[in-house]
Amino acid sequence: MTPRSLISPTHRTIRKYYESLRDFQDQRVLNELNIRSAFESLLADAAKLKGWTLIPELPEKTAGGSVRPDGTVRDSNSLPRGYWEAKDTKDDLDTEIKRKTVWGYRLSNTIFEDTQTGVLFQNKQEILRVSLGDPAELAKLLNQFFSYTEPDIEGFEEAVKEFKERVPDLARGLVEKIRQAHKDNPRFIAAFEKFFELCRTALNPNIRVEAVDEMLVQHLLTERLFRTIFNNPEFVKRNAIAAEVESVIEALTIKSFDRTEYLKSLDRFYVAIESARAPCRTSARNSTS
């Protein structure tokens, strides 16, 4: 599939990239630590065209510890959408890619480059290798990188594993949106105050605002699974606490963000988990009939 074009070979961001490289070459500055700023600026400018953000040196936990990609591209919901690793032209790029892979660097949507060659991995497979000196090839690399959507997950266990990995990113984004709503969303502030008093009365008189915020985050992330997996779509309406949570979230989402759009990135997890649990729901219904 041909990716949707975000950047043309003559786009200003690409022209700026080559101008920066020429400036470094004129100054005879050719090592990775110096010249990688040119590609970093290119990715940052391209990310802004989609409303995304490039974050340099963002640590990420792995099974073996942690890694620190040279750049992580996050979308407007604080979710990582791609990664970038710069290498020195004196190093063998393929050897460096293998080394980073062993260390646990993600290959979900990752660019490795050494100023001369750009290699793009998606879904753990190399799918593109281009000459970065060719504007058309560079544009192709960027368009493929920024248009990528992760494939659906087929296995339940893999879906659960990735879901657990992705939830902290989503949760951080939601916490930031809730924190901002406490400042500038009057409807949310009023609904939250009502819910907060209910929590103090029904749950804990000493409950903290942060704990209630966390309750909202957990509800947002799990409510769909609770409805579908446990086959209880009326739960929210029948449970007083859950009903009030929904009122607060409605006040939050009307102004702060689109709930459906925000959680769309989790569809691949939801669908895989729901599909795997469908036979269980059918058996449960049959056993009670």
Coordinates of C-alpha atoms in Angstrom, one line a residue:
M1 CA 0.0 0.0 0.0
T2 CA 1.3 3.4 -0.9
P3 CA 1.5 5.6 2.2
R4 CA -0.4 8.9 2.2
S5 CA 2.0 11.7 1.2
L6 CA 2.9 14.0 4.1
I7 CA 6.1 15.5 2.7
S8 CA 7.2 16.0 -0.8
P9 CA 10.9 15.8 -1.9
T10 CA 10.9 19.6 -2.2
H11 CA 9.2 20.3 1.1
R12 CA 10.8 23.0 3.3
T13 CA 11.7 20.5 6.0
I14 CA 13.7 18.4 3.6
R15 CA 15.5 21.5 2.2
K16 CA 16.3 22.6 5.7
Y17 CA 17.8 19.2 6.5
Y18 CA 20.2 19.3 3.5
E19 CA 21.1 22.8 4.3
S20 CA 22.0 21.8 7.9
L21 CA 24.1 18.9 6.7
R22 CA 26.0 21.3 4.3
D23 CA 26.7 23.6 7.2
F24 CA 28.2 20.8 9.2
Q25 CA 30.3 19.6 6.3
D26 CA 31.6 23.1 5.7
Q27 CA 32.7 23.1 9.4
R28 CA 34.2 19.6 9.0
V29 CA 31.9 18.4 11.8
L30 CA 31.0 14.8 10.8
N31 CA 30.6 12.7 14.0
E32 CA 27.2 11.4 15.1
L33 CA 26.8 13.5 18.2
N34 CA 27.0 16.7 16.1
I35 CA 25.3 15.9 12.8
R36 CA 22.4 13.9 14.2
S37 CA 20.7 17.2 15.2
A38 CA 19.9 17.7 11.5
F39 CA 17.8 14.5 11.3
E40 CA 16.4 15.3 14.7
S41 CA 15.1 18.6 13.4
L42 CA 13.8 17.0 10.3
L43 CA 11.8 14.5 12.3
A44 CA 10.6 17.1 14.7
D45 CA 9.3 19.4 11.9
A46 CA 7.7 16.5 10.1
A47 CA 6.0 15.3 13.3
K48 CA 4.5 18.8 13.8
L49 CA 2.7 18.5 10.4
K50 CA 0.7 15.7 12.0
G51 CA 0.3 17.4 15.4
W52 CA 2.8 15.0 16.9
T53 CA 5.9 15.6 18.9
L54 CA 9.5 14.3 18.8
I55 CA 11.0 13.7 22.3
P56 CA 14.7 13.1 22.4
E57 CA 16.3 10.6 24.7
L58 CA 13.1 9.3 26.2
P59 CA 13.7 6.2 28.4
E60 CA 11.6 3.2 27.8
K61 CA 11.3 0.0 29.9
T62 CA 12.1 -3.3 28.3
A63 CA 12.1 -6.9 29.5
G64 CA 15.8 -6.7 30.2
G65 CA 15.8 -3.2 31.8
S66 CA 15.5 0.0 29.8
V67 CA 16.6 1.6 26.6
R68 CA 16.8 5.3 25.5
P69 CA 16.1 5.8 21.8
D70 CA 17.6 8.9 20.2
G71 CA 14.0 10.1 19.5
T72 CA 10.5 8.9 20.3
V73 CA 7.6 10.3 18.2
R74 CA 4.4 10.7 20.3
D75 CA 1.0 11.6 19.0
S76 CA -1.4 14.2 20.6
N77 CA -2.5 11.6 23.1
S78 CA 1.0 11.0 24.4
L79 CA 1.2 7.6 22.7
P80 CA 4.5 6.5 21.0
R81 CA 4.0 6.2 17.3
G82 CA 7.6 5.6 16.2
Y83 CA 11.3 5.7 17.1
W84 CA 14.6 7.0 15.7
E85 CA 18.1 5.8 16.2
A86 CA 21.1 7.7 14.7
K87 CA 24.5 6.0 14.1
D88 CA 27.9 7.2 13.1
T89 CA 28.9 6.8 9.5
K90 CA 32.1 5.1 10.7
D91 CA 30.1 2.3 12.2
D92 CA 28.5 -0.6 10.2
L93 CA 24.8 0.3 10.3
D94 CA 23.5 -3.3 10.1
T95 CA 25.8 -4.4 12.9
E96 CA 24.5 -1.5 15.0
I97 CA 20.9 -2.4 14.3
K98 CA 21.5 -6.0 15.4
R99 CA 23.1 -4.7 18.6
K100 CA 20.2 -2.4 19.4
T101 CA 17.7 -5.2 18.7
V102 CA 19.5 -7.5 21.2
W103 CA 19.3 -4.7 23.8
G104 CA 15.6 -4.5 23.4
Y105 CA 15.0 -1.5 21.2
R106 CA 11.6 -1.6 19.6
L107 CA 11.2 -2.5 15.9
S108 CA 7.5 -1.6 15.7
N109 CA 8.1 1.6 13.6
T110 CA 11.7 2.6 13.8
I111 CA 14.2 4.5 11.7
F112 CA 17.9 3.7 11.9
E113 CA 20.1 6.1 10.0
D114 CA 23.8 7.1 9.6
T115 CA 23.3 10.2 7.5
Q116 CA 24.0 8.2 4.3
T117 CA 21.4 5.4 4.6
G118 CA 18.0 5.2 6.3
V119 CA 16.5 1.8 7.3
L120 CA 12.9 1.5 8.4
F121 CA 11.6 -1.4 10.4
Q122 CA 7.9 -1.9 10.9
N123 CA 6.3 -4.8 12.8
K124 CA 9.8 -6.2 13.4
Q125 CA 10.6 -6.4 9.7
E126 CA 12.8 -4.3 7.6
I127 CA 10.5 -2.8 5.0
L128 CA 12.5 0.0 3.5
R129 CA 16.2 1.0 2.9
V130 CA 16.9 4.3 1.2
S131 CA 19.8 6.6 0.3
L132 CA 19.3 9.7 2.5
G133 CA 21.2 11.8 -0.1
D134 CA 18.2 11.4 -2.5
P135 CA 15.3 13.8 -1.6
A136 CA 12.7 11.5 -3.2
E137 CA 14.0 8.5 -1.2
L138 CA 14.1 10.6 2.0
A139 CA 10.5 11.7 1.5
K140 CA 9.5 8.1 0.8
L141 CA 11.0 7.1 4.1
L142 CA 9.3 9.8 6.1
N143 CA 5.9 9.2 4.5
Q144 CA 6.1 5.5 5.2
F145 CA 7.2 6.2 8.8
F146 CA 4.4 8.8 9.6
S147 CA 1.6 6.9 7.9
Y148 CA 2.2 3.6 9.7
T149 CA -0.6 2.0 11.7
E150 CA 0.2 -1.0 13.8
P151 CA -1.5 -4.2 12.6
D152 CA -4.3 -6.0 14.4
I153 CA -3.3 -8.5 17.0
E154 CA -4.5 -12.1 16.5
G155 CA -3.5 -13.8 19.7
F156 CA -5.2 -13.2 23.1
E157 CA -1.9 -13.6 25.1
E158 CA 0.0 -11.2 22.8
A159 CA -2.9 -8.7 23.0
V160 CA -2.9 -8.8 26.8
K161 CA 0.9 -8.4 26.9
E162 CA 0.9 -5.4 24.6
F163 CA -2.1 -3.9 26.3
K164 CA -0.3 -3.9 29.6
E165 CA 2.7 -2.2 27.9
R166 CA 0.6 0.4 26.3
V167 CA -1.7 1.3 29.2
P168 CA 0.9 3.4 31.1
D169 CA 1.4 5.7 28.0
L170 CA -2.4 6.2 27.7
A171 CA -2.8 6.7 31.4
R172 CA -0.1 9.5 31.4
G173 CA -1.9 11.2 28.6
L174 CA -5.3 11.0 30.4
V175 CA -3.8 12.3 33.7
E176 CA -2.5 15.4 31.9
K177 CA -5.9 16.0 30.3
I178 CA -7.6 15.6 33.7
R179 CA -5.1 17.9 35.4
Q180 CA -5.8 20.6 32.8
A181 CA -9.6 20.1 33.1
H182 CA -9.3 20.8 36.8
K183 CA -8.0 24.3 35.8
D184 CA -10.1 25.3 32.8
N185 CA -13.2 23.1 32.4
P186 CA -16.1 24.5 34.7
R187 CA -18.5 21.7 33.8
F188 CA -15.9 19.1 34.7
I189 CA -14.9 20.9 37.9
A190 CA -18.6 20.9 39.1
A191 CA -19.2 17.2 38.2
F192 CA -15.9 16.2 39.8
E193 CA -16.7 18.0 43.0
K194 CA -20.1 16.2 43.2
F195 CA -18.4 12.8 42.5
F196 CA -15.6 13.6 45.0
E197 CA -18.1 14.1 47.8
L198 CA -19.8 10.8 46.9
C199 CA -16.4 9.0 47.1
R200 CA -15.8 10.6 50.5
T201 CA -19.2 9.5 51.8
A202 CA -19.3 6.1 50.3
L203 CA -15.7 5.0 50.0
N204 CA -13.3 6.9 52.2
P205 CA -13.6 10.2 54.0
N206 CA -9.9 10.8 53.6
I207 CA -9.7 10.0 49.9
R208 CA -7.4 12.2 47.9
V209 CA -8.1 14.1 44.6
E210 CA -5.3 12.2 42.9
A211 CA -6.9 8.8 43.8
V212 CA -10.2 9.9 42.3
D213 CA -8.3 11.1 39.2
E214 CA -6.8 7.6 38.9
M215 CA -10.2 6.1 39.3
L216 CA -11.4 8.1 36.3
V217 CA -8.4 7.0 34.2
Q218 CA -8.9 3.3 35.1
H219 CA -12.6 3.6 34.2
L220 CA -11.9 5.1 30.9
L221 CA -9.4 2.4 30.0
T222 CA -11.4 -0.6 31.1
E223 CA -15.1 0.2 30.9
R224 CA -15.4 -1.1 27.3
L225 CA -13.8 -4.5 28.3
F226 CA -16.0 -4.7 31.4
R227 CA -19.2 -4.2 29.2
T228 CA -18.2 -6.6 26.5
I229 CA -16.2 -9.4 28.2
F230 CA -18.6 -9.7 31.2
N231 CA -21.6 -9.1 29.0
N232 CA -23.0 -6.4 31.4
P233 CA -23.8 -3.3 29.4
E234 CA -26.2 -2.0 32.2
F235 CA -23.4 -2.0 34.8
V236 CA -22.8 1.7 34.5
K237 CA -26.4 2.6 34.8
R238 CA -27.1 0.3 37.8
N239 CA -24.0 1.1 39.9
A240 CA -24.2 4.5 41.6
I241 CA -20.4 5.1 41.7
A242 CA -20.0 4.0 38.1
A243 CA -22.9 6.2 37.0
E244 CA -21.3 9.2 38.6
V245 CA -17.9 8.4 37.1
E246 CA -19.6 8.5 33.6
S247 CA -21.1 11.9 34.4
V248 CA -17.7 13.2 35.3
I249 CA -16.1 11.7 32.2
E250 CA -18.8 13.1 30.0
A251 CA -18.1 16.6 31.4
L252 CA -14.4 15.9 30.7
T253 CA -14.7 14.7 27.2
I254 CA -17.1 17.2 25.9
K255 CA -14.5 19.9 26.2
S256 CA -11.1 18.3 26.6
F257 CA -10.9 15.5 24.1
D258 CA -12.8 12.9 22.0
R259 CA -13.1 9.8 24.1
T260 CA -13.7 7.5 21.1
E261 CA -10.8 9.0 19.2
Y262 CA -8.5 8.8 22.2
L263 CA -9.1 5.1 22.8
K264 CA -9.1 4.2 19.1
S265 CA -5.5 3.2 19.4
L266 CA -6.5 0.5 21.8
D267 CA -9.0 -1.1 19.3
R268 CA -6.5 -3.6 18.2
F269 CA -6.2 -4.8 21.8
Y270 CA -9.9 -4.6 22.6
V271 CA -10.9 -6.6 19.6
A272 CA -8.4 -9.3 20.1
I273 CA -9.3 -9.7 23.8
E274 CA -13.0 -9.5 23.1
S275 CA -12.8 -12.1 20.3
A276 CA -10.9 -14.5 22.4
R277 CA -13.5 -14.2 25.2
A278 CA -16.5 -14.5 22.9
P279 CA -16.9 -18.3 23.3
C280 CA -16.7 -17.9 27.1
R281 CA -19.6 -15.4 27.0
T282 CA -21.7 -17.7 24.8
S283 CA -21.1 -20.7 27.1
A284 CA -22.0 -18.6 30.1
R285 CA -25.3 -17.5 28.5
N286 CA -26.1 -21.1 27.5
S287 CA -25.4 -22.5 31.0
T288 CA -27.9 -20.1 32.5
S289 CA -30.7 -20.7 30.0

